[in-house]
Amino acid sequence: MSCGPTAAVDPESFVHSKYIILWAINTISNNLHHWPFIAEAQARGAKVVVVDPVSTRTAKKADWHVRIRPGTDAALALGMINVIIAEGLIDRDYVDKYTVGYEDLKARAAQFPPDKVAALTGVAADDVRKLAREFATAQPSVIRMGVAIERHAGGGNTVRALSCLPALVGSWRHCGGGILHMPIWAFPVNWDAMSRPDWIRPGTPVINQWRLGPALTGELQLKTAIQSLFVFNSNPMVVAAEQEKIERGLAREDLFTVVSEQFLTDTALYGDIVLPATTQLEQFDVMFSWGHLYLTLNEPAVAPLGEAVPNTELFRRLARTMGFNDPYWQRSDEEMAMAALDWTNPVLDGIDLASLRKTGYARLKVGTPDTFVPHREGNFPTPSGKCEFKSSIAAGGNMVLPLFRQGYTAEQSGEALDPLPDYIPPKESPTTNPMLAKRYPLNMLSPKSHAFLNSSYGNLPTQRRHAGVQKVVINPRDAASRGILAGDQVRVFNDRGAFEALAELSLDTMTGVVVAPMGYWPRDSRPRRSVNAINPPTFADYGNAPTFSDTLVEVAKVVADAAE
């Protein structure tokens, strides 16, 4: 809506940045391959700022940790815009030539003076001013945005507000300036050729995995009840909300469930049929990335073990069994790889499967990390070709990008969207929901684990030893008021459910906020529940994103059963 689907900034170009804001991303834990470039910039004199409620591993390496209340990031971004405009720190030439909606943005930002922003975010008004001034004047300045930023009621508006900042101060003019969302857009992928949305029958209902529990139990009203479920590349018992409902739905005697997996996950335990899937070591693949500009070839290192097959072969066999005879289903993995990319695109000039077999990987032909500046003169992939402070796409209403629903464009919600970024308060916080906060006064955050990748590796002995048991980090003041000591077994709960964890007392989290990493498997937790047992099924403002970070809970010490 602001910048369009653009690669925007080469992650390697961060070595040229003078001012780096890592906003809601724990780079050292979750984006480690990017950290060396940030560290090099820091060694050259760049200032690294982390905006996060928690003192993460990354925040401890930063020059400045801006600690913010959960879910209030858009207010801080709009406060920065307010200061930049009020103090004349904008790049007027860039704004005039390459942006749309400046006057409207100015009026919106006027509603967020620093003192108001301080009251909303917990960030001191002087720090709001300092962050704005430094970002505007220390060029090139850049923002690396984490996906955590989307996971509260106003997540979409937060992304929009952050995306306005670089254009406002002209960061896009410089190598190493701008905002990094995800470089995946640089790869010329033929999405429709991969997904074949033309084969999806009109009227086919779409169910967001975040609402799978209510869909399976019948609470979510559907045109037709779900009678069969095929799960691959996912572990909804761990990664989706309302675990109790998902478990109850999967346990239905009348639900036919098939799971394709490498391990017997908590989800696979409910499969009527479990099909063995290959790992990366056993299959051919061509990979494009969320985090860099290299195309990678993955050749099988070993033959598939037992009866394991990759997704491609699984669906080929299923198609044959069901009588689908289109040539699409007869293609080899290499033919599918050739169809998945536009190999005539200039960014793949000189790159093909033969060359990849020799080198293993190849950088896209988009310039070097020293020269990649795609928006020096605008050229944004938006309807206007400019950075849209006031979005023209908003007129189409709310939607989930077709990319995330197999290319299918129908059955969209379409509710009206504000064309300007705004601050949408959290749905669950002591300020916005005081009645709920009387029972559940603590904001719960469930970030990515340092040792797992979502639920992947959550069963492997080495990773589990590294991660330890499920912990919940709680500020010592909050712990003392509840009679909780370090190492106590505690229960984290709200009306949606509960899980147990060991209490870790630390000043890494502010008062009123508790943190429990996501990724632990319920079977290894007590009482066979993990953090998504308590997270809400609510969607964020844009694109039906989940709201992991918009959760109120209480924490209580577990009193051991005498018989136990």
PDB file of C-alpha atoms in Angstrom, residues 81-343:
ATOM      1  CA  ILE A  81       6.642  11.876  11.401  1.00  0.00           C
ATOM      2  CA  ASN A  82       5.128  14.707  13.452  1.00  0.00           C
ATOM      3  CA  VAL A  83       8.566  15.872  14.642  1.00  0.00           C
ATOM      4  CA  ILE A  84      10.213  15.502  11.220  1.00  0.00           C
ATOM      5  CA  ILE A  85       7.532  17.657   9.566  1.00  0.00           C
ATOM      6  CA  ALA A  86       7.235  20.207  12.395  1.00  0.00           C
ATOM      7  CA  GLU A  87      10.985  20.771  12.501  1.00  0.00           C
ATOM      8  CA  GLY A  88      11.426  20.977   8.730  1.00  0.00           C
ATOM      9  CA  LEU A  89      13.551  17.837   8.488  1.00  0.00           C
ATOM     10  CA  ILE A  90      11.841  16.445   5.399  1.00  0.00           C
ATOM     11  CA  ASP A  91      13.579  16.040   2.053  1.00  0.00           C
ATOM     12  CA  ARG A  92      11.285  18.440   0.209  1.00  0.00           C
ATOM     13  CA  ASP A  93      12.617  17.584  -3.230  1.00  0.00           C
ATOM     14  CA  TYR A  94      12.088  13.842  -2.733  1.00  0.00           C
ATOM     15  CA  VAL A  95       8.635  14.348  -1.228  1.00  0.00           C
ATOM     16  CA  ASP A  96       7.530  16.599  -4.096  1.00  0.00           C
ATOM     17  CA  LYS A  97       8.831  14.349  -6.859  1.00  0.00           C
ATOM     18  CA  TYR A  98       8.334  10.829  -5.587  1.00  0.00           C
ATOM     19  CA  THR A  99       5.502  10.715  -3.029  1.00  0.00           C
ATOM     20  CA  VAL A 100       1.716  11.085  -2.951  1.00  0.00           C
ATOM     21  CA  GLY A 101      -0.423  12.466  -0.112  1.00  0.00           C
ATOM     22  CA  TYR A 102       2.068  14.539   1.860  1.00  0.00           C
ATOM     23  CA  GLU A 103      -0.438  17.173   3.037  1.00  0.00           C
ATOM     24  CA  ASP A 104      -2.841  14.460   4.198  1.00  0.00           C
ATOM     25  CA  LEU A 105      -0.042  12.679   6.074  1.00  0.00           C
ATOM     26  CA  LYS A 106       0.974  15.976   7.648  1.00  0.00           C
ATOM     27  CA  ALA A 107      -2.560  16.492   8.955  1.00  0.00           C
ATOM     28  CA  ARG A 108      -2.725  12.964  10.340  1.00  0.00           C
ATOM     29  CA  ALA A 109       0.689  13.211  12.028  1.00  0.00           C
ATOM     30  CA  ALA A 110      -0.337  16.497  13.648  1.00  0.00           C
ATOM     31  CA  GLN A 111      -2.589  14.384  15.880  1.00  0.00           C
ATOM     32  CA  PHE A 112       0.497  12.723  17.407  1.00  0.00           C
ATOM     33  CA  PRO A 113       2.677  15.296  19.194  1.00  0.00           C
ATOM     34  CA  PRO A 114       5.528  13.846  21.275  1.00  0.00           C
ATOM     35  CA  ASP A 115       3.823  14.303  24.650  1.00  0.00           C
ATOM     36  CA  LYS A 116       0.766  12.344  23.490  1.00  0.00           C
ATOM     37  CA  VAL A 117       2.990   9.675  21.952  1.00  0.00           C
ATOM     38  CA  ALA A 118       4.903   9.372  25.227  1.00  0.00           C
ATOM     39  CA  ALA A 119       1.670   8.730  27.114  1.00  0.00           C
ATOM     40  CA  LEU A 120       0.651   6.026  24.611  1.00  0.00           C
ATOM     41  CA  THR A 121       3.976   4.264  24.136  1.00  0.00           C
ATOM     42  CA  GLY A 122       5.907   4.762  27.361  1.00  0.00           C
ATOM     43  CA  VAL A 123       8.759   6.280  25.303  1.00  0.00           C
ATOM     44  CA  ALA A 124       9.777   9.672  26.708  1.00  0.00           C
ATOM     45  CA  ALA A 125       8.788  12.670  24.590  1.00  0.00           C
ATOM     46  CA  ASP A 126      12.430  13.771  24.320  1.00  0.00           C
ATOM     47  CA  ASP A 127      13.335  10.299  23.050  1.00  0.00           C
ATOM     48  CA  VAL A 128      10.592  10.530  20.403  1.00  0.00           C
ATOM     49  CA  ARG A 129      12.153  13.788  19.225  1.00  0.00           C
ATOM     50  CA  LYS A 130      15.677  12.384  19.376  1.00  0.00           C
ATOM     51  CA  LEU A 131      14.765   9.272  17.357  1.00  0.00           C
ATOM     52  CA  ALA A 132      13.030  11.380  14.706  1.00  0.00           C
ATOM     53  CA  ARG A 133      15.872  13.886  14.396  1.00  0.00           C
ATOM     54  CA  GLU A 134      18.589  11.265  14.198  1.00  0.00           C
ATOM     55  CA  PHE A 135      16.728   9.150  11.640  1.00  0.00           C
ATOM     56  CA  ALA A 136      16.127  12.222   9.457  1.00  0.00           C
ATOM     57  CA  THR A 137      19.638  13.631   9.572  1.00  0.00           C
ATOM     58  CA  ALA A 138      22.007  10.636   9.780  1.00  0.00           C
ATOM     59  CA  GLN A 139      21.855   9.505   6.164  1.00  0.00           C
ATOM     60  CA  PRO A 140      21.670   6.882   4.904  1.00  0.00           C
ATOM     61  CA  SER A 141      19.165   5.740   7.517  1.00  0.00           C
ATOM     62  CA  VAL A 142      17.340   2.432   7.256  1.00  0.00           C
ATOM     63  CA  ILE A 143      14.666   0.427   9.055  1.00  0.00           C
ATOM     64  CA  ARG A 144      14.642  -3.370   9.268  1.00  0.00           C
ATOM     65  CA  MET A 145      11.116  -4.348  10.185  1.00  0.00           C
ATOM     66  CA  GLY A 146      10.293  -7.688  11.818  1.00  0.00           C
ATOM     67  CA  VAL A 147       7.087  -9.625  11.233  1.00  0.00           C
ATOM     68  CA  ALA A 148       6.271  -9.222  14.926  1.00  0.00           C
ATOM     69  CA  ILE A 149       5.239  -5.666  14.108  1.00  0.00           C
ATOM     70  CA  GLU A 150       2.087  -6.988  12.388  1.00  0.00           C
ATOM     71  CA  ARG A 151       0.873  -9.097  15.290  1.00  0.00           C
ATOM     72  CA  HIS A 152      -1.430  -6.772  17.174  1.00  0.00           C
ATOM     73  CA  ALA A 153      -4.690  -4.993  16.417  1.00  0.00           C
ATOM     74  CA  GLY A 154      -3.036  -2.139  14.511  1.00  0.00           C
ATOM     75  CA  GLY A 155      -0.230  -4.102  12.887  1.00  0.00           C
ATOM     76  CA  GLY A 156      -1.054  -3.174   9.308  1.00  0.00           C
ATOM     77  CA  ASN A 157      -1.223   0.528  10.115  1.00  0.00           C
ATOM     78  CA  THR A 158       2.104   0.198  11.906  1.00  0.00           C
ATOM     79  CA  VAL A 159       3.748  -1.181   8.765  1.00  0.00           C
ATOM     80  CA  ARG A 160       2.233   1.669   6.754  1.00  0.00           C
ATOM     81  CA  ALA A 161       3.475   4.332   9.165  1.00  0.00           C
ATOM     82  CA  LEU A 162       6.991   2.880   9.207  1.00  0.00           C
ATOM     83  CA  SER A 163       6.981   2.662   5.416  1.00  0.00           C
ATOM     84  CA  CYS A 164       6.362   6.400   5.138  1.00  0.00           C
ATOM     85  CA  LEU A 165       9.448   7.415   7.100  1.00  0.00           C
ATOM     86  CA  PRO A 166      12.238   6.757   4.536  1.00  0.00           C
ATOM     87  CA  ALA A 167      10.493   8.658   1.734  1.00  0.00           C
ATOM     88  CA  LEU A 168       9.762  11.575   4.034  1.00  0.00           C
ATOM     89  CA  VAL A 169      13.471  12.139   4.771  1.00  0.00           C
ATOM     90  CA  GLY A 170      14.925  10.959   1.442  1.00  0.00           C
ATOM     91  CA  SER A 171      16.601   7.798   2.758  1.00  0.00           C
ATOM     92  CA  TRP A 172      15.783   6.088  -0.531  1.00  0.00           C
ATOM     93  CA  ARG A 173      18.353   8.270  -2.325  1.00  0.00           C
ATOM     94  CA  HIS A 174      21.222   6.390  -0.707  1.00  0.00           C
ATOM     95  CA  CYS A 175      22.684   2.900  -0.876  1.00  0.00           C
ATOM     96  CA  GLY A 176      21.814   1.358   2.488  1.00  0.00           C
ATOM     97  CA  GLY A 177      18.821   3.645   3.013  1.00  0.00           C
ATOM     98  CA  GLY A 178      15.085   2.898   3.091  1.00  0.00           C
ATOM     99  CA  ILE A 179      13.089   0.143   4.763  1.00  0.00           C
ATOM    100  CA  LEU A 180      13.580  -3.599   4.418  1.00  0.00           C
ATOM    101  CA  HIS A 181      10.387  -5.636   4.437  1.00  0.00           C
ATOM    102  CA  MET A 182      11.334  -8.832   2.567  1.00  0.00           C
ATOM    103  CA  PRO A 183      13.533  -9.201  -0.542  1.00  0.00           C
ATOM    104  CA  ILE A 184      11.328 -11.989  -1.931  1.00  0.00           C
ATOM    105  CA  TRP A 185       9.801  -9.476  -4.371  1.00  0.00           C
ATOM    106  CA  ALA A 186      13.070  -9.253  -6.308  1.00  0.00           C
ATOM    107  CA  PHE A 187      12.682 -12.837  -7.532  1.00  0.00           C
ATOM    108  CA  PRO A 188      10.688 -13.213 -10.799  1.00  0.00           C
ATOM    109  CA  VAL A 189       8.369 -15.953  -9.539  1.00  0.00           C
ATOM    110  CA  ASN A 190       5.463 -17.108 -11.689  1.00  0.00           C
ATOM    111  CA  TRP A 191       3.030 -17.332  -8.805  1.00  0.00           C
ATOM    112  CA  ASP A 192      -0.005 -18.207 -10.917  1.00  0.00           C
ATOM    113  CA  ALA A 193       1.909 -20.950 -12.727  1.00  0.00           C
ATOM    114  CA  MET A 194       2.745 -22.491  -9.358  1.00  0.00           C
ATOM    115  CA  SER A 195      -0.692 -22.170  -7.781  1.00  0.00           C
ATOM    116  CA  ARG A 196      -3.103 -22.419 -10.725  1.00  0.00           C
ATOM    117  CA  PRO A 197      -5.866 -20.240  -9.231  1.00  0.00           C
ATOM    118  CA  ASP A 198      -7.805 -20.744 -12.477  1.00  0.00           C
ATOM    119  CA  TRP A 199      -8.535 -24.283 -11.250  1.00  0.00           C
ATOM    120  CA  ILE A 200     -10.153 -23.110  -8.000  1.00  0.00           C
ATOM    121  CA  ARG A 201     -13.905 -23.285  -8.450  1.00  0.00           C
ATOM    122  CA  PRO A 202     -15.793 -19.985  -7.939  1.00  0.00           C
ATOM    123  CA  GLY A 203     -17.356 -19.810  -4.508  1.00  0.00           C
ATOM    124  CA  THR A 204     -14.755 -22.043  -2.881  1.00  0.00           C
ATOM    125  CA  PRO A 205     -14.688 -21.006   0.777  1.00  0.00           C
ATOM    126  CA  VAL A 206     -11.403 -19.871   2.317  1.00  0.00           C
ATOM    127  CA  ILE A 207     -10.513 -20.653   5.918  1.00  0.00           C
ATOM    128  CA  ASN A 208      -7.652 -18.824   7.600  1.00  0.00           C
ATOM    129  CA  GLN A 209      -5.484 -21.285   9.546  1.00  0.00           C
ATOM    130  CA  TRP A 210      -5.654 -18.875  12.487  1.00  0.00           C
ATOM    131  CA  ARG A 211      -9.363 -19.807  12.764  1.00  0.00           C
ATOM    132  CA  LEU A 212      -8.910 -23.527  12.164  1.00  0.00           C
ATOM    133  CA  GLY A 213     -10.069 -24.464  15.668  1.00  0.00           C
ATOM    134  CA  PRO A 214     -13.486 -22.757  15.409  1.00  0.00           C
ATOM    135  CA  ALA A 215     -13.813 -24.043  11.824  1.00  0.00           C
ATOM    136  CA  LEU A 216     -13.283 -27.668  12.867  1.00  0.00           C
ATOM    137  CA  THR A 217     -15.560 -27.494  15.909  1.00  0.00           C
ATOM    138  CA  GLY A 218     -18.430 -25.878  13.995  1.00  0.00           C
ATOM    139  CA  GLU A 219     -18.262 -22.605  15.903  1.00  0.00           C
ATOM    140  CA  LEU A 220     -17.294 -20.834  12.675  1.00  0.00           C
ATOM    141  CA  GLN A 221     -20.297 -20.910  10.380  1.00  0.00           C
ATOM    142  CA  LEU A 222     -19.331 -22.345   6.995  1.00  0.00           C
ATOM    143  CA  LYS A 223     -21.385 -23.123   3.889  1.00  0.00           C
ATOM    144  CA  THR A 224     -20.315 -26.749   4.263  1.00  0.00           C
ATOM    145  CA  ALA A 225     -18.856 -28.352   7.379  1.00  0.00           C
ATOM    146  CA  ILE A 226     -15.275 -29.571   7.072  1.00  0.00           C
ATOM    147  CA  GLN A 227     -15.340 -33.325   6.562  1.00  0.00           C
ATOM    148  CA  SER A 228     -11.713 -33.961   5.629  1.00  0.00           C
ATOM    149  CA  LEU A 229      -8.448 -32.202   6.351  1.00  0.00           C
ATOM    150  CA  PHE A 230      -5.085 -32.527   4.603  1.00  0.00           C
ATOM    151  CA  VAL A 231      -2.150 -31.030   6.513  1.00  0.00           C
ATOM    152  CA  PHE A 232       1.280 -30.515   4.956  1.00  0.00           C
ATOM    153  CA  ASN A 233       4.091 -28.059   5.741  1.00  0.00           C
ATOM    154  CA  SER A 234       2.271 -27.093   8.918  1.00  0.00           C
ATOM    155  CA  ASN A 235       1.709 -28.050  12.540  1.00  0.00           C
ATOM    156  CA  PRO A 236      -1.471 -26.214  13.562  1.00  0.00           C
ATOM    157  CA  MET A 237      -1.600 -27.795  17.028  1.00  0.00           C
ATOM    158  CA  VAL A 238       1.421 -25.636  17.844  1.00  0.00           C
ATOM    159  CA  VAL A 239       1.286 -22.602  15.558  1.00  0.00           C
ATOM    160  CA  ALA A 240      -2.424 -21.676  15.537  1.00  0.00           C
ATOM    161  CA  ALA A 241      -4.572 -20.096  18.226  1.00  0.00           C
ATOM    162  CA  GLU A 242      -7.099 -21.795  20.520  1.00  0.00           C
ATOM    163  CA  GLN A 243      -5.308 -25.115  20.942  1.00  0.00           C
ATOM    164  CA  GLU A 244      -8.170 -26.629  22.904  1.00  0.00           C
ATOM    165  CA  LYS A 245     -10.552 -26.090  19.974  1.00  0.00           C
ATOM    166  CA  ILE A 246      -8.050 -27.410  17.443  1.00  0.00           C
ATOM    167  CA  GLU A 247      -7.524 -30.536  19.532  1.00  0.00           C
ATOM    168  CA  ARG A 248     -11.278 -31.023  19.954  1.00  0.00           C
ATOM    169  CA  GLY A 249     -11.798 -30.571  16.216  1.00  0.00           C
ATOM    170  CA  LEU A 250      -8.985 -32.955  15.236  1.00  0.00           C
ATOM    171  CA  ALA A 251     -10.390 -35.552  17.637  1.00  0.00           C
ATOM    172  CA  ARG A 252     -13.750 -35.677  15.821  1.00  0.00           C
ATOM    173  CA  GLU A 253     -14.597 -39.239  14.835  1.00  0.00           C
ATOM    174  CA  ASP A 254     -16.256 -38.008  11.621  1.00  0.00           C
ATOM    175  CA  LEU A 255     -13.232 -35.962  10.443  1.00  0.00           C
ATOM    176  CA  PHE A 256     -10.920 -37.752   7.999  1.00  0.00           C
ATOM    177  CA  THR A 257      -7.425 -36.333   8.560  1.00  0.00           C
ATOM    178  CA  VAL A 258      -4.299 -36.920   6.491  1.00  0.00           C
ATOM    179  CA  VAL A 259      -0.944 -35.463   7.574  1.00  0.00           C
ATOM    180  CA  SER A 260       2.226 -35.439   5.476  1.00  0.00           C
ATOM    181  CA  GLU A 261       5.154 -35.095   7.868  1.00  0.00           C
ATOM    182  CA  GLN A 262       8.763 -35.892   8.729  1.00  0.00           C
ATOM    183  CA  PHE A 263       7.978 -36.413  12.418  1.00  0.00           C
ATOM    184  CA  LEU A 264       4.986 -37.517  14.446  1.00  0.00           C
ATOM    185  CA  THR A 265       3.972 -33.997  15.495  1.00  0.00           C
ATOM    186  CA  ASP A 266       1.148 -33.092  17.862  1.00  0.00           C
ATOM    187  CA  THR A 267      -0.973 -32.584  14.745  1.00  0.00           C
ATOM    188  CA  ALA A 268       0.095 -35.865  13.138  1.00  0.00           C
ATOM    189  CA  LEU A 269      -1.009 -37.742  16.271  1.00  0.00           C
ATOM    190  CA  TYR A 270      -4.586 -37.098  15.111  1.00  0.00           C
ATOM    191  CA  GLY A 271      -4.025 -38.250  11.529  1.00  0.00           C
ATOM    192  CA  ASP A 272      -6.068 -41.165  10.214  1.00  0.00           C
ATOM    193  CA  ILE A 273      -3.248 -41.519   7.699  1.00  0.00           C
ATOM    194  CA  VAL A 274       0.278 -40.148   8.200  1.00  0.00           C
ATOM    195  CA  LEU A 275       2.385 -39.957   5.046  1.00  0.00           C
ATOM    196  CA  PRO A 276       6.202 -39.761   5.270  1.00  0.00           C
ATOM    197  CA  ALA A 277       7.689 -36.561   3.824  1.00  0.00           C
ATOM    198  CA  THR A 278      11.256 -35.960   2.722  1.00  0.00           C
ATOM    199  CA  THR A 279      13.603 -33.454   4.309  1.00  0.00           C
ATOM    200  CA  GLN A 280      15.689 -30.877   2.472  1.00  0.00           C
ATOM    201  CA  LEU A 281      18.529 -33.414   2.321  1.00  0.00           C
ATOM    202  CA  GLU A 282      16.418 -35.814   0.237  1.00  0.00           C
ATOM    203  CA  GLN A 283      14.805 -33.613  -2.407  1.00  0.00           C
ATOM    204  CA  PHE A 284      15.440 -31.304  -5.338  1.00  0.00           C
ATOM    205  CA  ASP A 285      14.411 -27.689  -5.008  1.00  0.00           C
ATOM    206  CA  VAL A 286      15.107 -24.194  -6.307  1.00  0.00           C
ATOM    207  CA  MET A 287      14.824 -21.684  -3.489  1.00  0.00           C
ATOM    208  CA  PHE A 288      14.228 -17.957  -3.372  1.00  0.00           C
ATOM    209  CA  SER A 289      14.537 -16.080  -0.128  1.00  0.00           C
ATOM    210  CA  TRP A 290      12.795 -13.796   2.343  1.00  0.00           C
ATOM    211  CA  GLY A 291      16.164 -12.529   3.519  1.00  0.00           C
ATOM    212  CA  HIS A 292      18.689 -12.109   0.703  1.00  0.00           C
ATOM    213  CA  LEU A 293      19.043 -11.747  -3.079  1.00  0.00           C
ATOM    214  CA  TYR A 294      20.481 -15.158  -3.982  1.00  0.00           C
ATOM    215  CA  LEU A 295      18.787 -17.956  -5.915  1.00  0.00           C
ATOM    216  CA  THR A 296      19.806 -21.337  -4.513  1.00  0.00           C
ATOM    217  CA  LEU A 297      19.753 -24.837  -5.939  1.00  0.00           C
ATOM    218  CA  ASN A 298      19.151 -27.680  -3.504  1.00  0.00           C
ATOM    219  CA  GLU A 299      20.296 -31.059  -4.804  1.00  0.00           C
ATOM    220  CA  PRO A 300      19.416 -34.201  -2.812  1.00  0.00           C
ATOM    221  CA  ALA A 301      22.349 -35.341  -0.679  1.00  0.00           C
ATOM    222  CA  VAL A 302      20.869 -38.770   0.025  1.00  0.00           C
ATOM    223  CA  ALA A 303      18.105 -40.873  -1.479  1.00  0.00           C
ATOM    224  CA  PRO A 304      14.724 -40.558   0.287  1.00  0.00           C
ATOM    225  CA  LEU A 305      14.581 -42.770   3.354  1.00  0.00           C
ATOM    226  CA  GLY A 306      11.907 -45.464   3.527  1.00  0.00           C
ATOM    227  CA  GLU A 307       8.788 -44.450   1.628  1.00  0.00           C
ATOM    228  CA  ALA A 308       9.278 -40.690   2.078  1.00  0.00           C
ATOM    229  CA  VAL A 309       8.461 -38.510  -0.934  1.00  0.00           C
ATOM    230  CA  PRO A 310       8.580 -34.732  -1.531  1.00  0.00           C
ATOM    231  CA  ASN A 311       5.375 -32.709  -1.852  1.00  0.00           C
ATOM    232  CA  THR A 312       5.688 -32.673  -5.631  1.00  0.00           C
ATOM    233  CA  GLU A 313       5.673 -36.469  -5.924  1.00  0.00           C
ATOM    234  CA  LEU A 314       2.952 -36.812  -3.310  1.00  0.00           C
ATOM    235  CA  PHE A 315       0.599 -34.572  -5.271  1.00  0.00           C
ATOM    236  CA  ARG A 316       1.540 -36.197  -8.572  1.00  0.00           C
ATOM    237  CA  ARG A 317       0.484 -39.569  -7.142  1.00  0.00           C
ATOM    238  CA  LEU A 318      -2.664 -38.152  -5.630  1.00  0.00           C
ATOM    239  CA  ALA A 319      -3.588 -36.499  -8.941  1.00  0.00           C
ATOM    240  CA  ARG A 320      -3.136 -39.779 -10.838  1.00  0.00           C
ATOM    241  CA  THR A 321      -5.258 -41.639  -8.296  1.00  0.00           C
ATOM    242  CA  MET A 322      -8.035 -39.037  -8.582  1.00  0.00           C
ATOM    243  CA  GLY A 323      -7.971 -39.170 -12.371  1.00  0.00           C
ATOM    244  CA  PHE A 324      -6.506 -35.732 -13.100  1.00  0.00           C
ATOM    245  CA  ASN A 325      -4.719 -36.149 -16.415  1.00  0.00           C
ATOM    246  CA  ASP A 326      -3.675 -32.591 -17.286  1.00  0.00           C
ATOM    247  CA  PRO A 327       0.019 -32.450 -18.343  1.00  0.00           C
ATOM    248  CA  TYR A 328       0.558 -30.116 -15.395  1.00  0.00           C
ATOM    249  CA  TRP A 329       0.565 -33.174 -13.126  1.00  0.00           C
ATOM    250  CA  GLN A 330       3.074 -35.096 -15.234  1.00  0.00           C
ATOM    251  CA  ARG A 331       5.939 -32.614 -14.862  1.00  0.00           C
ATOM    252  CA  SER A 332       9.202 -33.585 -13.218  1.00  0.00           C
ATOM    253  CA  ASP A 333      10.621 -31.530 -10.383  1.00  0.00           C
ATOM    254  CA  GLU A 334      13.060 -29.881 -12.784  1.00  0.00           C
ATOM    255  CA  GLU A 335      10.249 -28.973 -15.177  1.00  0.00           C
ATOM    256  CA  MET A 336       8.331 -27.474 -12.261  1.00  0.00           C
ATOM    257  CA  ALA A 337      11.390 -25.431 -11.272  1.00  0.00           C
ATOM    258  CA  MET A 338      11.688 -24.110 -14.806  1.00  0.00           C
ATOM    259  CA  ALA A 339       8.004 -23.094 -14.811  1.00  0.00           C
ATOM    260  CA  ALA A 340       8.190 -21.498 -11.372  1.00  0.00           C
ATOM    261  CA  LEU A 341      10.506 -18.675 -12.479  1.00  0.00           C
ATOM    262  CA  ASP A 342      10.602 -16.272 -15.416  1.00  0.00           C
ATOM    263  CA  TRP A 343      14.077 -17.193 -16.633  1.00  0.00           C
TER     264      TRP A 343
END
